[in-house]
PDB file of C-alpha atoms in Angstrom:
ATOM      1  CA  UNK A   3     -11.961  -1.495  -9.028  1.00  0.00           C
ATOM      2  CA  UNK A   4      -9.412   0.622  -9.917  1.00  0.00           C
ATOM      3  CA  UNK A   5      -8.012   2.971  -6.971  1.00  0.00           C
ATOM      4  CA  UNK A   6      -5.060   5.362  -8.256  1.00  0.00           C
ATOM      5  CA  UNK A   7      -3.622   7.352  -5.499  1.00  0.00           C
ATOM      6  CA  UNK A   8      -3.573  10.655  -6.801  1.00  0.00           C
ATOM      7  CA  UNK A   9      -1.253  13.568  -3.646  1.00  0.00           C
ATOM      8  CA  UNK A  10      -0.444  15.889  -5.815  1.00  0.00           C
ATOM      9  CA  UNK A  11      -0.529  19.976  -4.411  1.00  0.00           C
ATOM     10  CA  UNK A  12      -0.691  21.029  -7.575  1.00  0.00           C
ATOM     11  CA  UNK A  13      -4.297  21.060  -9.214  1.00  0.00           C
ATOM     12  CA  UNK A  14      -2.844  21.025 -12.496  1.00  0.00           C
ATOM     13  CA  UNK A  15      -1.165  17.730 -12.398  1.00  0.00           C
ATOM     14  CA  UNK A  16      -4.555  16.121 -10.330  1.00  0.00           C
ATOM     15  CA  UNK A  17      -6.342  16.976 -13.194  1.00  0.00           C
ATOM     16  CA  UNK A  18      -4.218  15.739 -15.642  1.00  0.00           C
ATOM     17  CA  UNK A  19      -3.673  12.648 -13.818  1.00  0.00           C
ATOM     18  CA  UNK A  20      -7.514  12.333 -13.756  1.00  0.00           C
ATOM     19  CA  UNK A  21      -7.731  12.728 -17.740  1.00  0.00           C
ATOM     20  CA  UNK A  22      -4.910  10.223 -18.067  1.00  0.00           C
ATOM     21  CA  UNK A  23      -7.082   7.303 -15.656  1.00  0.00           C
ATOM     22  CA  UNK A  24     -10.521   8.384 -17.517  1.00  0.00           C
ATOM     23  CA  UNK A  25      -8.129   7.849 -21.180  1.00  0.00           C
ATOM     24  CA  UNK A  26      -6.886   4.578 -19.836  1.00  0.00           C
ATOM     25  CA  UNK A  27     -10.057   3.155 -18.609  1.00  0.00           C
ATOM     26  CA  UNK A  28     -12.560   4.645 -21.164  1.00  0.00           C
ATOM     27  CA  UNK A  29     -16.209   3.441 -20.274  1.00  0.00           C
ATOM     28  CA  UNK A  30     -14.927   0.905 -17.316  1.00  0.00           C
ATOM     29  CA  UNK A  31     -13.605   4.303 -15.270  1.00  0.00           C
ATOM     30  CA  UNK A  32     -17.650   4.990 -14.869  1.00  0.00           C
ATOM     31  CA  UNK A  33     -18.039   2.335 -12.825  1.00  0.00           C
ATOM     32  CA  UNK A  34     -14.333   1.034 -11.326  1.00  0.00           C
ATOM     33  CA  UNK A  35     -12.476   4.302 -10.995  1.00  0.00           C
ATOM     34  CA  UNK A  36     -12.307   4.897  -7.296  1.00  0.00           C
ATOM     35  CA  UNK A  37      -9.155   7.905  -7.392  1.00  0.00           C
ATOM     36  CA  UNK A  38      -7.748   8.801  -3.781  1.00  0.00           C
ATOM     37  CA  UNK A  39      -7.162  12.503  -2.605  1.00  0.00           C
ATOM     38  CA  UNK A  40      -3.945  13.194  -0.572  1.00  0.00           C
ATOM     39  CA  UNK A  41      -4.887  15.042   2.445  1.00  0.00           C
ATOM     40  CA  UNK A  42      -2.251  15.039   4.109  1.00  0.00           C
ATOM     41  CA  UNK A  43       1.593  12.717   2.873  1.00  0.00           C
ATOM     42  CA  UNK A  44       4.928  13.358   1.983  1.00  0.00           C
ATOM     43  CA  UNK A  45       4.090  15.306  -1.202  1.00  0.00           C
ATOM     44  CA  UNK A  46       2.837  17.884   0.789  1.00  0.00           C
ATOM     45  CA  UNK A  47      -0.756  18.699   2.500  1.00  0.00           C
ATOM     46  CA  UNK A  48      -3.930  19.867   0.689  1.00  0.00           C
ATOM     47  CA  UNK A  49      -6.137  22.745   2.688  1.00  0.00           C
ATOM     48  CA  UNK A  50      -9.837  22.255   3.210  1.00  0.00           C
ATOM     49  CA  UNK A  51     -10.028  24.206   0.062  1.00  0.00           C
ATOM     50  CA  UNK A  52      -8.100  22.207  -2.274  1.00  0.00           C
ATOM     51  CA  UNK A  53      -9.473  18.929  -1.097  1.00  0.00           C
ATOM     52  CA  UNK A  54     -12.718  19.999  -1.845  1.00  0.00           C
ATOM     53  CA  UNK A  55     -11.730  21.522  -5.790  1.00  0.00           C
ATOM     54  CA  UNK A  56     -10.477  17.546  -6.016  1.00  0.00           C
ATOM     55  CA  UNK A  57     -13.546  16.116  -5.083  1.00  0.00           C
ATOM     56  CA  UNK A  58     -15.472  18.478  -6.959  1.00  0.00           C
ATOM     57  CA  UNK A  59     -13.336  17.300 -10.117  1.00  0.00           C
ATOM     58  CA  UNK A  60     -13.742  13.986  -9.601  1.00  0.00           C
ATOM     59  CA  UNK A  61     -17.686  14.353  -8.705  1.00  0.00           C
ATOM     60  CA  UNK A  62     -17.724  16.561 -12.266  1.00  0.00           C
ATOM     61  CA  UNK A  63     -16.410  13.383 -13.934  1.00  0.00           C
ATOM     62  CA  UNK A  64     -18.476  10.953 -13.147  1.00  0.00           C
ATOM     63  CA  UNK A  65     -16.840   9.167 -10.657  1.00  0.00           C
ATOM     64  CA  UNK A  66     -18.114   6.455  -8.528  1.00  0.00           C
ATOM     65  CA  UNK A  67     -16.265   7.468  -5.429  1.00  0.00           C
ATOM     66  CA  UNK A  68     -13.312   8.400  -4.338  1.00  0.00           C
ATOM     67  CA  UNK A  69     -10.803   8.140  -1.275  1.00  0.00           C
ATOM     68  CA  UNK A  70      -8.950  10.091   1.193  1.00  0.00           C
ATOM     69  CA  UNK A  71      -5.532   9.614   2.390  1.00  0.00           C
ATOM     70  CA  UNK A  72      -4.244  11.420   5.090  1.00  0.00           C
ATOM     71  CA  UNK A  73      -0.848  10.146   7.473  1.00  0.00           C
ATOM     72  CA  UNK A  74      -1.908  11.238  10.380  1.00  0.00           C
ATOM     73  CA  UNK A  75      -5.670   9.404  10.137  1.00  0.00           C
ATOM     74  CA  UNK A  76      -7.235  12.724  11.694  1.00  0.00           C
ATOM     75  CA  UNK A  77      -9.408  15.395  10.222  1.00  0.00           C
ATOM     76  CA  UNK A  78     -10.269  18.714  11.612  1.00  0.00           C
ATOM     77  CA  UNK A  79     -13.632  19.876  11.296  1.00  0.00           C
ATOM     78  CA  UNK A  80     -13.294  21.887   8.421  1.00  0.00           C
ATOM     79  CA  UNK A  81     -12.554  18.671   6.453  1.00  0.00           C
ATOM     80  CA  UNK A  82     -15.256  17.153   7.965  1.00  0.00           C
ATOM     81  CA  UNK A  83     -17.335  19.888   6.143  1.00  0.00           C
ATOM     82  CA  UNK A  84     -15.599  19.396   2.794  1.00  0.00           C
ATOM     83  CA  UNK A  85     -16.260  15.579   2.771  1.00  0.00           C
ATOM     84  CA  UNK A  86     -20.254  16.078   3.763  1.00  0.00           C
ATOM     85  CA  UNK A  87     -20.819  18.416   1.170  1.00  0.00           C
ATOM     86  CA  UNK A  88     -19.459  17.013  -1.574  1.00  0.00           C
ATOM     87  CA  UNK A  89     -21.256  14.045  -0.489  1.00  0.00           C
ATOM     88  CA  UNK A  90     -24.981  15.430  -0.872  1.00  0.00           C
TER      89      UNK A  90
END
């Protein structure tokens, strides 16, 4: 697999990072692209909100999976929510 780590605030430059793995990988990304979501690192920290408009965009794709990373290893609730949603 292929597993991209992808902490970017900005939604803009997520999604173009997303178009520029799915470009690089073609067909393979279908099956092997696993991107991660910064939750929380030293670019900054994504809301509920904008964790959820990643997954979303990466569930919209196609994508296999996907992975969180967050520095402190502990969600709140509200991410909890997020992540069982977008799971269903």
């Amino acid at each position: 697999t292929v597993n991209p780590m992808n902490y970017h605030t900005e939604v803009e430059m997520f999604k173009s990072l997303v178009s520029d793995y799915l470009r690089l990988l073609g067909d393979k990304a279908y099956t092997a692209l696993h991107i991660g979501v910064g939750v929380l690192s030293s670019m900054g920290a994504n809301p509920p909100e904008a964790v959820a408009e990643r997954l979303q965009i990466l569930k919209d794709a196609k994508l296999p999976g996907a992975m969180l990373f967050n520095k402190i290893n502990t969600y709140t609730d509200d991410y909890c929510a997020v992540i069982k949603s977008i799971a269903e």
